[in-house]
Amino acid sequence: MKVFRKFIKAAAFVLAFILLFSAVSGVLVSPNDYRNYQWVGAFYETEKNSLDAVYMGSSAVYAFWCPAIGWEQNGIAVWNYTTPRQPLVAAKYIIEECRKTQKDALYIVNLNRVSMKYDNTAIHFLLDYMPFSMNKLLLTEKLCKTAGIEGEDKLQYFVPLQLYHTRWSSLTAKDFSYKPDGTMGSPQYSGFLTGVFEDEVQDVVTSEGEEPKQVYLDILNDLLDYCEENEVNVLFTVNPQIAEEAKRQSEINFAKEHVISRGFKVVDFYTDFGSNGIDTTQDYYNMSHTNIHGAIKMTALLSKYLVENYDFEDKRGKEGYEDWDMAAEKYRGIIASSVVPIELETENRDYSIPDVEFTESIFDGEKVCLSWNGSEKAEGYKVYRRMENTKDKEKAAFVEVASLGAEECYFTDTDFEEDSKATFNYVVVPFRTQDGINKWGSFRYKGVSVTVEQE
């Protein structure tokens, strides 16, 4: 009996230690990228069996898919379980992890990072917000083995306190109060919202190259075998990236063809969709990632594919999904200073209508004068304005200030506060009308900026 009591006390001590250790580790986890809590940690706060799909992969996912926009457009709940440089070898374990609470969800696996090249920060990004479990231990061991990490170097992944214990002196109140941001993990970091990649490279390509090593085939087969044995509903995707990033494209092509040969679905958002509206001069913030404008287009493409090929119910306004409705509204506010409202009307875009070229954009002391060359095919123009460098959210958001006919390629603005100095950003959107609906053409997201100074 005494032995039994000692055993119970020992077990209770171990359990208490694990709980305390997990809590402390959660406070001390790496502060390098707080977004990972929104994508990984916050997943565990979603309602059981509430998600239509879980989208996993590297930054080639979270910079391409906006959950709040997918919800707003079609009422589907798709979570980004993504982390920077997340390797494909982790996919099987992430699916196993997520199926604990979202067993019937569709699992979307991105193939853009087939490569096994990842570093210790990539491992921490994935593991640090994942709760302790046997599956996590197995994933940790697999990542270390694949990356060739051995001996004492492995300890930091199993015992994060070894790496983060020095953070005590730099802790803030935020470290003790991690919570979901209310957008269901939709991307909102600065580079994504405001960045534009400007370079001479203008093509999105799928180039050929040397066949990847056998290790990729082993990893793919391990994942596909797991999905077959466990009857996992799975879809694979490839997202477009700018030309020089295609140095990894041979690996991606190899993975795509092998997955298809095994009888699984792959959606290639470059080769399968032809003209998808992606503009490499405006829709990326670097060679690997779309900005908010490209992400809106990509989200619309995947969202449309999902509702057309899977039996997903439109849950907008449905009881139990109020947080998703609020996420869509909140995210609209976050992107309002970067996105002209019509961008979200993706079903009404006509990219064959060219954008305008400004010929004048000045303030003459009394008014802002804008003029532009007419856009071929345009039947009219909408002019939008926002104020730059202001903390007033209403003034910082794009609003329509004029609707003009096809021959009216000019606009005069006098709507300013007296005795003020401010810089205004103007965007002109060409459009045509079809069956009573405006079809929005191409336009320059940044438009032109004019500084107004009144004495």
Coordinates of C-alpha atoms in Angstrom, one line a residue:
M1 CA 0.0 0.0 0.0
K2 CA 2.8 2.4 0.9
V3 CA 4.5 1.6 -2.4
F4 CA 1.3 2.4 -4.2
R5 CA 0.9 5.7 -2.4
K6 CA 4.5 6.6 -3.3
F7 CA 3.8 5.7 -6.9
I8 CA 0.7 8.0 -6.9
K9 CA 2.7 10.8 -5.3
A10 CA 5.5 10.4 -7.8
A11 CA 3.1 10.3 -10.7
A12 CA 1.3 13.4 -9.4
F13 CA 4.7 15.2 -9.1
V14 CA 5.6 14.3 -12.6
L15 CA 2.3 15.5 -13.9
A16 CA 2.5 18.8 -12.0
F17 CA 6.1 19.2 -13.3
I18 CA 4.9 18.7 -16.9
L19 CA 2.1 21.2 -16.5
L20 CA 4.3 23.8 -14.8
F21 CA 7.1 23.2 -17.4
S22 CA 4.6 23.7 -20.2
A23 CA 3.3 26.9 -18.7
V24 CA 6.7 28.3 -18.2
S25 CA 7.8 27.3 -21.6
G26 CA 4.8 29.0 -23.1
V27 CA 5.8 32.3 -21.5
L28 CA 9.5 32.0 -22.5
V29 CA 9.0 30.9 -26.1
S30 CA 10.9 32.7 -28.8
P31 CA 9.7 36.3 -29.3
N32 CA 11.2 36.3 -32.9
D33 CA 7.8 35.9 -34.6
Y34 CA 4.6 36.4 -32.6
R35 CA 2.6 35.5 -35.7
N36 CA 3.4 31.8 -35.0
Y37 CA 1.1 31.9 -32.0
Q38 CA -1.8 33.0 -34.2
W39 CA -1.2 30.2 -36.7
V40 CA -0.2 27.4 -34.3
G41 CA -1.0 28.2 -30.8
A42 CA -4.4 29.8 -31.5
F43 CA -5.4 26.7 -33.5
Y44 CA -5.9 24.8 -30.2
E45 CA -8.5 27.4 -29.2
T46 CA -10.8 26.6 -32.1
E47 CA -14.0 24.7 -31.5
K48 CA -13.9 21.0 -32.0
N49 CA -14.9 19.9 -35.5
S50 CA -15.6 23.4 -36.6
L51 CA -13.1 23.8 -39.5
D52 CA -13.7 22.9 -43.1
A53 CA -10.0 22.7 -43.8
V54 CA -6.6 23.1 -42.4
Y55 CA -4.0 24.5 -44.7
M56 CA -0.4 23.6 -43.8
G57 CA 3.0 24.6 -45.2
S58 CA 5.6 27.3 -45.1
S59 CA 5.3 31.1 -45.8
A60 CA 4.2 30.1 -49.3
V61 CA 0.8 29.5 -47.6
Y62 CA 0.3 32.3 -45.0
A63 CA 1.2 34.9 -47.6
F64 CA -1.2 33.4 -50.1
W65 CA -4.3 32.5 -48.1
C66 CA -6.3 35.0 -45.9
P67 CA -8.8 33.0 -43.8
A68 CA -11.0 36.0 -43.1
I69 CA -11.3 36.8 -46.8
G70 CA -12.1 33.2 -47.6
W71 CA -14.8 33.3 -45.0
E72 CA -16.2 36.6 -46.2
Q73 CA -16.4 35.4 -49.8
N74 CA -17.8 31.9 -49.3
G75 CA -18.4 31.2 -45.6
I76 CA -15.7 28.5 -45.4
A77 CA -13.5 28.1 -42.3
V78 CA -10.0 27.3 -43.4
W79 CA -7.2 27.6 -40.8
N80 CA -3.5 28.3 -41.6
Y81 CA -1.4 25.9 -39.6
T82 CA 1.7 27.5 -41.1
T83 CA 5.2 28.5 -40.0
P84 CA 8.2 30.0 -41.8
R85 CA 10.2 27.4 -43.7
Q86 CA 7.9 24.6 -42.5
P87 CA 9.4 21.4 -44.1
L88 CA 7.2 18.8 -45.9
V89 CA 8.6 16.2 -43.6
A90 CA 6.4 17.7 -40.8
A91 CA 3.1 17.4 -42.7
K92 CA 2.2 13.9 -41.5
Y93 CA 2.7 14.9 -37.8
I94 CA 0.8 18.1 -38.2
I95 CA -2.2 16.2 -39.8
E96 CA -2.0 13.8 -36.9
E97 CA -2.0 16.7 -34.4
C98 CA -4.9 18.6 -36.0
R99 CA -7.1 15.5 -36.4
K100 CA -7.3 15.2 -32.6
T101 CA -9.9 18.0 -32.8
Q102 CA -10.6 18.4 -36.5
K103 CA -10.9 14.8 -37.7
D104 CA -13.2 15.4 -40.6
A105 CA -11.5 18.4 -42.0
L106 CA -9.9 18.6 -45.4
Y107 CA -6.1 18.8 -45.1
I108 CA -4.5 21.0 -47.6
V109 CA -0.7 20.4 -48.0
N110 CA 1.4 22.9 -49.9
L111 CA 4.3 21.5 -52.0
N112 CA 6.3 24.7 -52.4
R113 CA 8.9 23.7 -49.8
V114 CA 9.8 20.1 -50.6
S115 CA 13.4 20.9 -49.8
M116 CA 14.8 19.7 -46.5
K117 CA 16.9 22.9 -46.0
Y118 CA 15.7 24.4 -42.7
D119 CA 17.4 25.7 -39.6
N120 CA 16.9 25.7 -35.9
T121 CA 14.6 28.7 -36.0
A122 CA 12.3 27.0 -38.4
I123 CA 12.0 24.1 -36.0
H124 CA 11.3 26.4 -33.1
F125 CA 8.7 28.3 -35.2
L126 CA 6.8 25.0 -35.6
L127 CA 7.3 23.4 -32.2
D128 CA 7.3 26.3 -29.6
Y129 CA 3.5 26.8 -29.6
M130 CA 2.5 23.2 -30.0
P131 CA 1.3 21.5 -26.8
F132 CA 3.2 18.7 -25.3
S133 CA 2.2 15.2 -26.6
M134 CA 3.8 12.0 -27.9
N135 CA 3.1 13.2 -31.4
K136 CA 5.1 16.4 -30.7
L137 CA 8.0 14.3 -29.4
L138 CA 8.0 12.1 -32.5
L139 CA 7.9 15.2 -34.7
T140 CA 10.8 16.7 -32.8
E141 CA 12.8 13.6 -33.2
K142 CA 12.0 13.4 -36.9
L143 CA 12.9 17.0 -37.6
C144 CA 16.2 16.7 -35.8
K145 CA 17.1 13.5 -37.6
T146 CA 16.3 14.9 -41.0
A147 CA 18.3 18.0 -40.3
G148 CA 21.2 16.0 -38.9
I149 CA 20.9 17.5 -35.4
E150 CA 22.3 15.2 -32.8
G151 CA 23.5 15.0 -29.2
E152 CA 23.3 18.0 -27.0
D153 CA 22.2 20.2 -29.9
K154 CA 18.8 18.4 -29.8
L155 CA 18.1 19.3 -26.2
Q156 CA 16.8 22.8 -27.0
Y157 CA 13.9 21.4 -29.0
F158 CA 12.8 18.9 -26.3
V159 CA 13.5 21.4 -23.4
P160 CA 13.0 24.9 -24.7
L161 CA 13.9 26.4 -21.3
Q162 CA 17.5 25.6 -22.2
L163 CA 17.3 28.1 -25.0
Y164 CA 14.9 30.7 -23.6
H165 CA 15.7 30.8 -19.9
T166 CA 17.7 34.1 -20.3
R167 CA 14.5 35.9 -21.4
W168 CA 13.3 36.5 -17.8
S169 CA 14.8 40.0 -17.8
S170 CA 13.1 41.0 -21.1
L171 CA 9.6 39.6 -20.4
T172 CA 6.6 42.0 -20.9
A173 CA 2.9 41.7 -20.0
K174 CA 2.3 40.5 -23.6
D175 CA 4.3 37.4 -22.9
F176 CA 1.8 36.3 -20.2
S177 CA -1.3 37.0 -22.3
Y178 CA -1.0 35.4 -25.7
K179 CA -4.4 35.3 -27.3
P180 CA -5.9 35.1 -30.8
D181 CA -5.9 38.4 -32.7
G182 CA -9.5 38.1 -33.8
T183 CA -8.7 37.6 -37.5
M184 CA -8.4 33.8 -37.5
G185 CA -4.7 34.2 -38.2
S186 CA -5.1 36.3 -41.4
P187 CA -1.8 37.9 -42.4
Q188 CA -1.3 41.5 -41.3
Y189 CA 2.4 42.1 -41.0
S190 CA 3.8 45.3 -42.5
G191 CA 5.7 43.9 -45.5
F192 CA 2.7 41.9 -46.5
L193 CA 0.3 44.9 -46.3
T194 CA 2.5 47.6 -47.9
G195 CA 5.4 45.9 -49.7
V196 CA 5.8 45.7 -53.5
F197 CA 8.6 43.8 -55.1
E198 CA 10.1 45.8 -57.9
D199 CA 12.6 44.1 -60.2
E200 CA 13.1 43.4 -63.9
V201 CA 12.0 39.8 -63.5
Q202 CA 8.5 39.7 -64.7
D203 CA 7.6 36.0 -65.2
V204 CA 6.1 33.3 -63.1
V205 CA 7.6 30.1 -64.3
T206 CA 7.7 26.4 -63.7
S207 CA 11.2 25.4 -64.9
E208 CA 12.8 22.0 -65.3
G209 CA 15.9 20.9 -63.4
E210 CA 17.7 18.0 -61.9
E211 CA 15.6 15.4 -60.2
P212 CA 15.6 15.6 -56.4
K213 CA 17.3 13.0 -54.3
Q214 CA 15.6 9.8 -53.1
V215 CA 15.0 11.5 -49.7
Y216 CA 12.2 13.5 -51.2
L217 CA 10.5 10.4 -52.6
D218 CA 10.8 8.7 -49.2
I219 CA 9.2 11.6 -47.4
L220 CA 6.4 11.9 -50.0
N221 CA 5.6 8.2 -49.8
D222 CA 5.6 8.2 -46.0
L223 CA 3.0 11.1 -46.1
L224 CA 0.9 9.5 -48.8
D225 CA 0.9 6.1 -47.1
Y226 CA -0.2 7.8 -43.9
C227 CA -3.1 9.6 -45.6
E228 CA -4.2 6.3 -47.3
E229 CA -4.0 4.2 -44.2
N230 CA -5.9 6.8 -42.1
E231 CA -8.4 7.8 -44.8
V232 CA -7.3 11.4 -44.6
N233 CA -9.2 13.8 -46.9
V234 CA -6.2 15.6 -48.4
L235 CA -5.5 18.1 -51.2
F236 CA -2.1 19.3 -52.4
T237 CA -1.3 22.7 -53.8
V238 CA 1.5 24.6 -55.6
N239 CA 1.5 28.4 -55.4
P240 CA 3.1 30.7 -58.0
Q241 CA 6.4 32.4 -57.2
I242 CA 8.5 34.8 -59.2
A243 CA 11.0 33.4 -61.8
E244 CA 14.3 33.2 -60.0
E245 CA 12.7 31.5 -57.1
A246 CA 12.1 28.6 -59.5
K247 CA 15.6 27.2 -58.5
R248 CA 13.4 24.9 -56.3
Q249 CA 10.9 24.3 -59.0
S250 CA 12.4 21.0 -60.2
E251 CA 11.7 19.7 -56.7
I252 CA 8.2 21.0 -56.7
N253 CA 7.5 19.5 -60.1
F254 CA 8.9 16.2 -59.0
A255 CA 6.7 16.2 -55.9
K256 CA 3.6 17.2 -57.9
E257 CA 4.0 14.5 -60.5
H258 CA 4.6 11.8 -57.9
V259 CA 1.6 12.8 -55.8
I260 CA -0.6 12.7 -58.9
S261 CA 0.8 9.3 -59.8
R262 CA -0.3 8.0 -56.4
G263 CA -3.9 9.1 -57.1
F264 CA -4.0 12.3 -55.0
K265 CA -5.4 15.7 -56.1
V266 CA -3.0 18.5 -56.8
V267 CA -4.0 22.0 -57.7
D268 CA -1.2 24.0 -59.4
F269 CA -2.3 27.7 -59.2
Y270 CA 0.0 28.6 -62.0
T271 CA -0.2 26.0 -64.7
D272 CA -3.8 24.8 -64.0
F273 CA -5.4 28.2 -64.0
G274 CA -3.7 30.0 -66.8
S275 CA -4.4 33.7 -66.5
N276 CA -5.1 34.1 -62.8
G277 CA -4.8 37.8 -62.7
I278 CA -1.4 37.7 -60.8
D279 CA 0.7 40.8 -61.7
T280 CA 4.3 40.2 -60.8
T281 CA 5.0 43.9 -60.9
Q282 CA 2.5 44.6 -58.1
D283 CA 1.3 41.5 -56.4
Y284 CA 4.5 40.3 -54.5
Y285 CA 6.5 41.9 -51.7
N286 CA 9.5 39.7 -52.5
M287 CA 10.3 36.9 -54.9
S288 CA 8.6 34.2 -52.8
H289 CA 5.5 35.8 -51.4
T290 CA 2.5 37.7 -52.5
N291 CA 1.5 40.9 -50.8
I292 CA -2.1 41.6 -49.7
H293 CA -3.1 42.3 -53.3
G294 CA -1.8 39.0 -54.6
A295 CA -3.2 37.1 -51.6
I296 CA -6.7 38.4 -52.3
K297 CA -6.5 36.9 -55.8
M298 CA -5.0 33.6 -54.6
T299 CA -7.5 33.3 -51.8
A300 CA -10.4 33.8 -54.3
L301 CA -9.0 31.1 -56.6
L302 CA -8.5 28.5 -53.8
S303 CA -11.8 29.5 -52.2
K304 CA -13.7 29.0 -55.4
Y305 CA -12.0 25.7 -56.0
L306 CA -12.9 24.4 -52.6
V307 CA -16.6 25.3 -52.8
E308 CA -16.9 23.8 -56.3
N309 CA -15.2 20.5 -55.4
Y310 CA -16.1 19.9 -51.8
D311 CA -19.3 19.8 -49.9
F312 CA -18.7 22.8 -47.7
E313 CA -21.7 24.6 -46.2
D314 CA -21.8 28.4 -46.3
K315 CA -21.7 29.1 -42.6
R316 CA -21.8 32.9 -42.7
G317 CA -24.2 34.1 -40.0
K318 CA -24.6 30.6 -38.6
E319 CA -24.8 30.1 -34.9
G320 CA -21.4 29.1 -33.4
Y321 CA -19.5 30.9 -36.1
E322 CA -19.9 34.5 -34.8
D323 CA -16.1 34.8 -34.3
W324 CA -15.5 34.2 -38.0
D325 CA -18.1 36.8 -39.0
M326 CA -16.3 39.3 -36.7
A327 CA -12.9 38.2 -38.0
A328 CA -14.0 39.2 -41.6
E329 CA -15.2 42.6 -40.4
K330 CA -12.1 43.2 -38.3
Y331 CA -9.8 42.2 -41.2
R332 CA -11.5 44.6 -43.5
G333 CA -10.6 47.4 -41.2
I334 CA -7.0 46.2 -40.9
I335 CA -6.5 46.2 -44.7
A336 CA -8.6 49.3 -45.4
S337 CA -5.5 51.6 -45.8
S338 CA -3.9 49.2 -48.3
V339 CA -6.8 47.9 -50.3
V340 CA -9.3 49.7 -52.5
P341 CA -12.7 48.1 -51.6
I342 CA -13.4 46.8 -55.1
E343 CA -10.3 44.5 -54.9
L344 CA -12.4 42.2 -52.7
E345 CA -15.0 41.9 -55.5
T346 CA -12.9 39.3 -57.2
E347 CA -15.8 37.8 -59.1
N348 CA -16.2 41.2 -60.8
R349 CA -12.6 41.7 -62.0
D350 CA -11.7 42.0 -65.7
Y351 CA -7.9 42.1 -66.0
S352 CA -8.1 42.7 -69.7
I353 CA -9.0 46.3 -69.0
P354 CA -5.6 48.1 -68.8
D355 CA -4.8 50.4 -66.0
V356 CA -4.4 54.2 -66.5
E357 CA -1.2 56.2 -66.8
F358 CA -1.2 59.5 -64.9
T359 CA -0.2 62.5 -66.9
E360 CA -0.6 65.1 -64.1
S361 CA -0.8 65.0 -60.3
I362 CA -0.2 68.4 -58.6
F363 CA -1.5 70.7 -55.9
D364 CA -1.8 74.2 -57.4
G365 CA -2.3 76.0 -54.0
E366 CA -6.1 75.6 -54.1
K367 CA -6.9 72.2 -55.5
V368 CA -5.4 68.8 -56.4
C369 CA -5.4 68.3 -60.2
L370 CA -5.2 64.8 -61.6
S371 CA -5.3 63.6 -65.2
W372 CA -4.5 60.4 -67.0
N373 CA -4.5 58.7 -70.3
G374 CA -7.7 56.8 -71.1
S375 CA -7.8 53.1 -70.6
E376 CA -8.7 51.0 -73.6
K377 CA -12.1 49.2 -73.1
A378 CA -13.0 51.4 -70.1
E379 CA -16.5 52.8 -69.9
G380 CA -15.7 54.9 -66.9
Y381 CA -13.4 55.5 -63.9
K382 CA -13.8 55.4 -60.1
V383 CA -11.4 57.7 -58.1
Y384 CA -10.5 56.6 -54.6
R385 CA -8.6 58.6 -52.0
R386 CA -6.9 58.1 -48.6
M387 CA -4.8 60.2 -46.3
E388 CA -1.3 59.0 -45.7
N389 CA 0.6 59.1 -42.3
T390 CA -2.5 59.5 -40.2
K391 CA -3.7 57.7 -37.1
D392 CA -7.3 58.4 -38.0
K393 CA -8.5 55.0 -39.3
E394 CA -11.4 56.6 -41.3
K395 CA -9.1 59.1 -43.1
A396 CA -6.5 56.4 -43.7
A397 CA -9.0 54.1 -45.5
F398 CA -9.7 54.3 -49.2
V399 CA -13.0 55.9 -50.0
E400 CA -14.6 56.7 -53.4
V401 CA -14.5 60.4 -54.2
A402 CA -15.6 60.4 -57.9
S403 CA -17.3 58.3 -60.5
L404 CA -16.5 59.5 -64.0
G405 CA -17.4 58.7 -67.6
A406 CA -15.2 57.2 -70.3
E407 CA -14.1 60.7 -71.6
E408 CA -13.6 62.2 -68.2
C409 CA -9.9 61.4 -67.7
Y410 CA -9.4 64.1 -65.1
F411 CA -10.4 64.9 -61.5
T412 CA -10.2 68.0 -59.3
D413 CA -10.2 67.7 -55.5
T414 CA -10.9 70.5 -53.2
D415 CA -12.2 68.6 -50.2
F416 CA -9.6 69.5 -47.6
E417 CA -9.6 70.8 -44.1
E418 CA -8.6 74.4 -43.9
D419 CA -5.1 75.4 -42.7
S420 CA -3.8 71.9 -43.1
K421 CA -0.9 70.0 -44.5
A422 CA -1.5 66.4 -45.6
T423 CA -0.5 63.9 -48.2
F424 CA -3.3 62.2 -50.1
N425 CA -3.0 59.0 -52.1
Y426 CA -5.3 58.7 -55.2
V427 CA -6.1 55.5 -57.1
V428 CA -8.0 55.5 -60.4
V429 CA -9.9 52.3 -61.3
P430 CA -11.2 51.8 -64.9
F431 CA -14.4 49.8 -65.3
R432 CA -17.0 48.6 -67.8
T433 CA -20.6 47.6 -67.2
Q434 CA -21.9 44.2 -68.1
D435 CA -25.5 43.2 -67.3
G436 CA -25.8 46.1 -65.0
I437 CA -22.7 45.0 -63.0
N438 CA -19.4 47.0 -62.9
K439 CA -16.4 44.9 -64.0
W440 CA -13.3 46.4 -62.5
G441 CA -10.1 46.5 -64.6
S442 CA -6.4 46.6 -63.7
F443 CA -5.1 49.5 -61.7
R444 CA -2.0 50.7 -59.9
Y445 CA -2.5 49.9 -56.2
K446 CA -0.3 52.8 -55.0
G447 CA -1.7 55.3 -57.5
V448 CA -0.2 58.8 -57.0
S449 CA 0.5 60.8 -53.9
V450 CA 0.0 64.6 -53.7
T451 CA 0.9 66.8 -50.7
V452 CA -1.6 69.5 -49.9
E453 CA -0.5 72.5 -47.9
Q454 CA -2.8 75.4 -47.1
E455 CA -1.8 78.5 -45.2

